[in-house]
Short mmCIF file of C-alpha atoms in Angstrom, two decimals:
data_model
loop_
_atom_site.label_atom_id
_atom_site.label_comp_id
_atom_site.label_asym_id
_atom_site.label_seq_id
_atom_site.Cartn_x
_atom_site.Cartn_y
_atom_site.Cartn_z
CA LEU A 4 9.76 8.62 -0.19
CA PHE A 5 6.65 10.72 0.32
CA TYR A 6 8.17 13.36 -1.95
CA MET A 7 8.92 10.79 -4.65
CA ALA A 8 5.37 9.41 -4.52
CA ILE A 9 3.89 12.91 -4.72
CA VAL A 10 6.09 13.80 -7.70
CA ASP A 11 5.10 10.53 -9.41
CA ALA A 12 1.43 11.32 -8.78
CA TRP A 13 1.87 14.82 -10.22
CA TYR A 14 3.49 13.54 -13.41
CA MET A 15 0.83 10.87 -13.76
CA MET A 16 -1.87 13.55 -13.53
CA MET A 17 -0.08 15.53 -16.23
CA GLU A 18 -0.08 12.45 -18.47
CA LEU A 19 -3.80 11.99 -17.84
CA LEU A 20 -4.50 15.33 -19.48
CA HIS A 21 -3.75 13.60 -22.79
CA TYR A 22 -6.55 11.10 -22.16
CA ALA A 23 -9.22 13.56 -23.34
CA SER A 24 -7.30 14.39 -26.52
CA PRO A 25 -9.43 13.85 -29.63
CA GLY A 26 -6.32 12.58 -31.43
CA LEU A 27 -6.21 9.39 -29.35
CA ASP A 28 -7.78 6.32 -30.85
CA ALA A 29 -9.43 3.61 -28.73
CA ALA A 30 -6.28 1.44 -28.56
CA ALA A 31 -4.09 4.32 -27.37
CA ARG A 32 -6.73 5.33 -24.83
CA ALA A 33 -6.89 1.74 -23.51
CA ALA A 34 -3.09 1.62 -23.26
CA LEU A 35 -3.04 4.93 -21.38
CA ARG A 36 -5.76 3.62 -19.04
CA SER A 37 -3.81 0.45 -18.23
CA GLN A 38 -0.61 2.46 -17.72
CA THR A 39 -2.50 4.79 -15.38
CA VAL A 40 -3.78 1.90 -13.29
CA ALA A 41 -0.26 0.42 -13.09
CA HIS A 42 1.26 3.79 -12.12
CA THR A 43 -1.45 4.35 -9.51
CA VAL A 44 -0.59 1.02 -7.91
CA GLU A 45 3.11 1.96 -7.92
CA ILE A 46 2.32 5.31 -6.28
CA VAL A 47 0.22 3.64 -3.58
CA ASP A 48 3.12 1.24 -3.01
CA GLY A 49 5.48 4.20 -2.63
CA PHE A 50 3.21 5.83 -0.05
CA LEU A 51 2.94 2.55 1.87
CA LEU A 52 6.72 2.15 1.91
CA ALA A 53 7.10 5.74 3.13
CA THR A 54 4.52 5.03 5.84
CA PHE A 55 6.49 1.95 6.88
CA MET A 56 9.65 4.02 7.23
CA LEU A 57 7.80 6.73 9.17
CA ILE A 58 6.28 4.26 11.64
CA PHE A 59 9.63 2.50 12.01
CA GLY A 60 11.53 5.72 12.69
CA MET A 61 8.97 7.18 15.07
CA GLY A 62 8.56 3.86 16.84
CA LEU A 63 12.29 3.47 17.45
CA TYR A 64 12.50 7.07 18.63
CA GLU A 65 9.62 6.57 21.04
CA LEU A 66 10.99 3.29 22.37
CA PHE A 67 14.61 4.26 22.86
CA VAL A 68 14.88 8.06 23.01
CA SER A 69 11.78 9.76 24.38
CA ARG A 70 8.00 9.83 24.16
CA ILE A 71 6.52 11.87 21.33
CA ASP A 72 4.26 14.48 22.94
CA GLN A 73 2.04 14.85 19.88
CA ALA A 74 1.36 11.11 19.94
CA MET A 75 -0.31 11.51 23.31
CA ALA A 76 -2.19 14.75 22.50
CA THR A 77 -5.38 13.15 21.20
CA GLU A 78 -7.05 9.81 21.64
CA THR A 79 -6.87 8.81 17.96
CA ALA A 80 -3.28 9.91 17.51
CA SER A 81 -2.18 7.90 20.51
CA ARG A 82 -3.47 4.70 18.96
CA VAL A 83 -1.67 5.33 15.70
CA LEU A 84 1.59 6.88 16.81
CA ALA A 85 2.16 5.62 20.33
CA ILE A 86 4.47 2.62 20.48
CA HIS A 87 4.58 0.95 23.89
CA SER A 88 6.79 -2.06 23.24
CA LEU A 89 8.95 -3.66 20.60
CA ASP A 90 6.17 -6.16 19.93
CA ASP A 91 3.75 -3.28 19.34
CA LEU A 92 6.16 -1.79 16.81
CA LYS A 93 6.58 -5.15 15.07
CA THR A 94 2.80 -5.62 14.88
CA ARG A 95 2.25 -2.20 13.33
CA LEU A 96 5.06 -2.70 10.83
CA ALA A 97 3.79 -6.17 9.93
CA LYS A 98 0.40 -4.70 9.01
CA VAL A 99 2.00 -2.15 6.71
CA VAL A 100 4.18 -4.86 5.14
CA LEU A 101 1.03 -6.93 4.57
CA MET A 102 -0.60 -4.01 2.76
CA ILE A 103 2.55 -3.53 0.65
CA LEU A 104 2.39 -7.21 -0.31
CA VAL A 105 -1.30 -6.88 -1.24
CA VAL A 106 -0.49 -3.92 -3.48
CA ARG A 107 2.45 -5.81 -5.04
CA PHE A 108 0.18 -8.79 -5.71
CA PHE A 109 -2.33 -6.48 -7.40
CA GLU A 110 0.48 -4.94 -9.45
CA TYR A 111 1.65 -8.41 -10.50
CA ALA A 112 -1.92 -9.44 -11.32
CA LEU A 113 -2.32 -6.50 -13.69
CA GLY A 114 0.45 -7.86 -15.89
CA MET A 115 -0.62 -11.51 -15.83
CA ASN A 116 -1.53 -13.38 -18.99
CA PHE A 117 -3.77 -16.38 -18.46
CA GLU A 118 -2.70 -19.01 -20.99
CA THR A 119 -4.01 -22.14 -19.28
CA PRO A 120 -6.84 -22.87 -16.86
CA PHE A 121 -4.17 -23.69 -14.26
CA ASP A 122 -2.91 -20.09 -14.47
CA LEU A 123 -6.39 -18.86 -13.67
CA LEU A 124 -6.65 -21.36 -10.80
CA GLN A 125 -3.32 -20.17 -9.38
CA PHE A 126 -4.50 -16.57 -9.59
CA GLY A 127 -7.71 -17.45 -7.76
CA GLY A 128 -5.68 -19.26 -5.10
CA GLY A 129 -3.47 -16.20 -4.71
CA ILE A 130 -6.51 -14.00 -4.22
CA ALA A 131 -7.85 -16.44 -1.62
CA LEU A 132 -4.52 -16.41 0.26
CA VAL A 133 -4.39 -12.61 0.24
CA GLY A 134 -7.95 -12.51 1.56
CA LEU A 135 -7.07 -15.03 4.27
CA ALA A 136 -4.04 -12.97 5.31
CA LEU A 137 -6.16 -9.82 5.59
CA TYR A 138 -8.83 -11.72 7.55
CA LEU A 139 -6.27 -13.12 9.99
CA ALA A 140 -4.71 -9.68 10.47
CA HIS A 141 -8.15 -8.22 11.19
CA LEU A 142 -8.92 -11.10 13.55
CA SER A 143 -5.73 -10.46 15.53
CA ASP A 144 -6.73 -6.77 15.77
CA GLU A 145 -10.07 -7.67 17.32
CA LYS A 146 -8.43 -9.99 19.86
CA ALA A 147 -5.97 -7.26 20.87
CA HIS A 148 -8.76 -4.79 21.69
#
């Protein structure tokens, strides 16, 4: 998944070289800009999914097979890579899933068309709920430390 996200990022950068072309009119440049933002969100989503899989795999290995020596080598690495219990693994994975959902919400929001005031109200409510979820996740982090 990391490889796929890197390849997608490379091809997106190649497409961006056309952005400076004098042959592009304002409408084509705006379309390329919106496509670039959408592709960037997709690439970030790909990296987050790859991170989820990496944490899941390393966490299961550390829980059921053996400790990962590199995870204990430094103080910062031990906090990120060291999994001490199944609940610890679930907590770390839940945070990555939350970030994936935030990115998906942003991706969905890019394609939204607001036709009624209620659509705008729903969008604002969605933003408030995402903010609340991030706040609660941060609050649980502070209580754990």
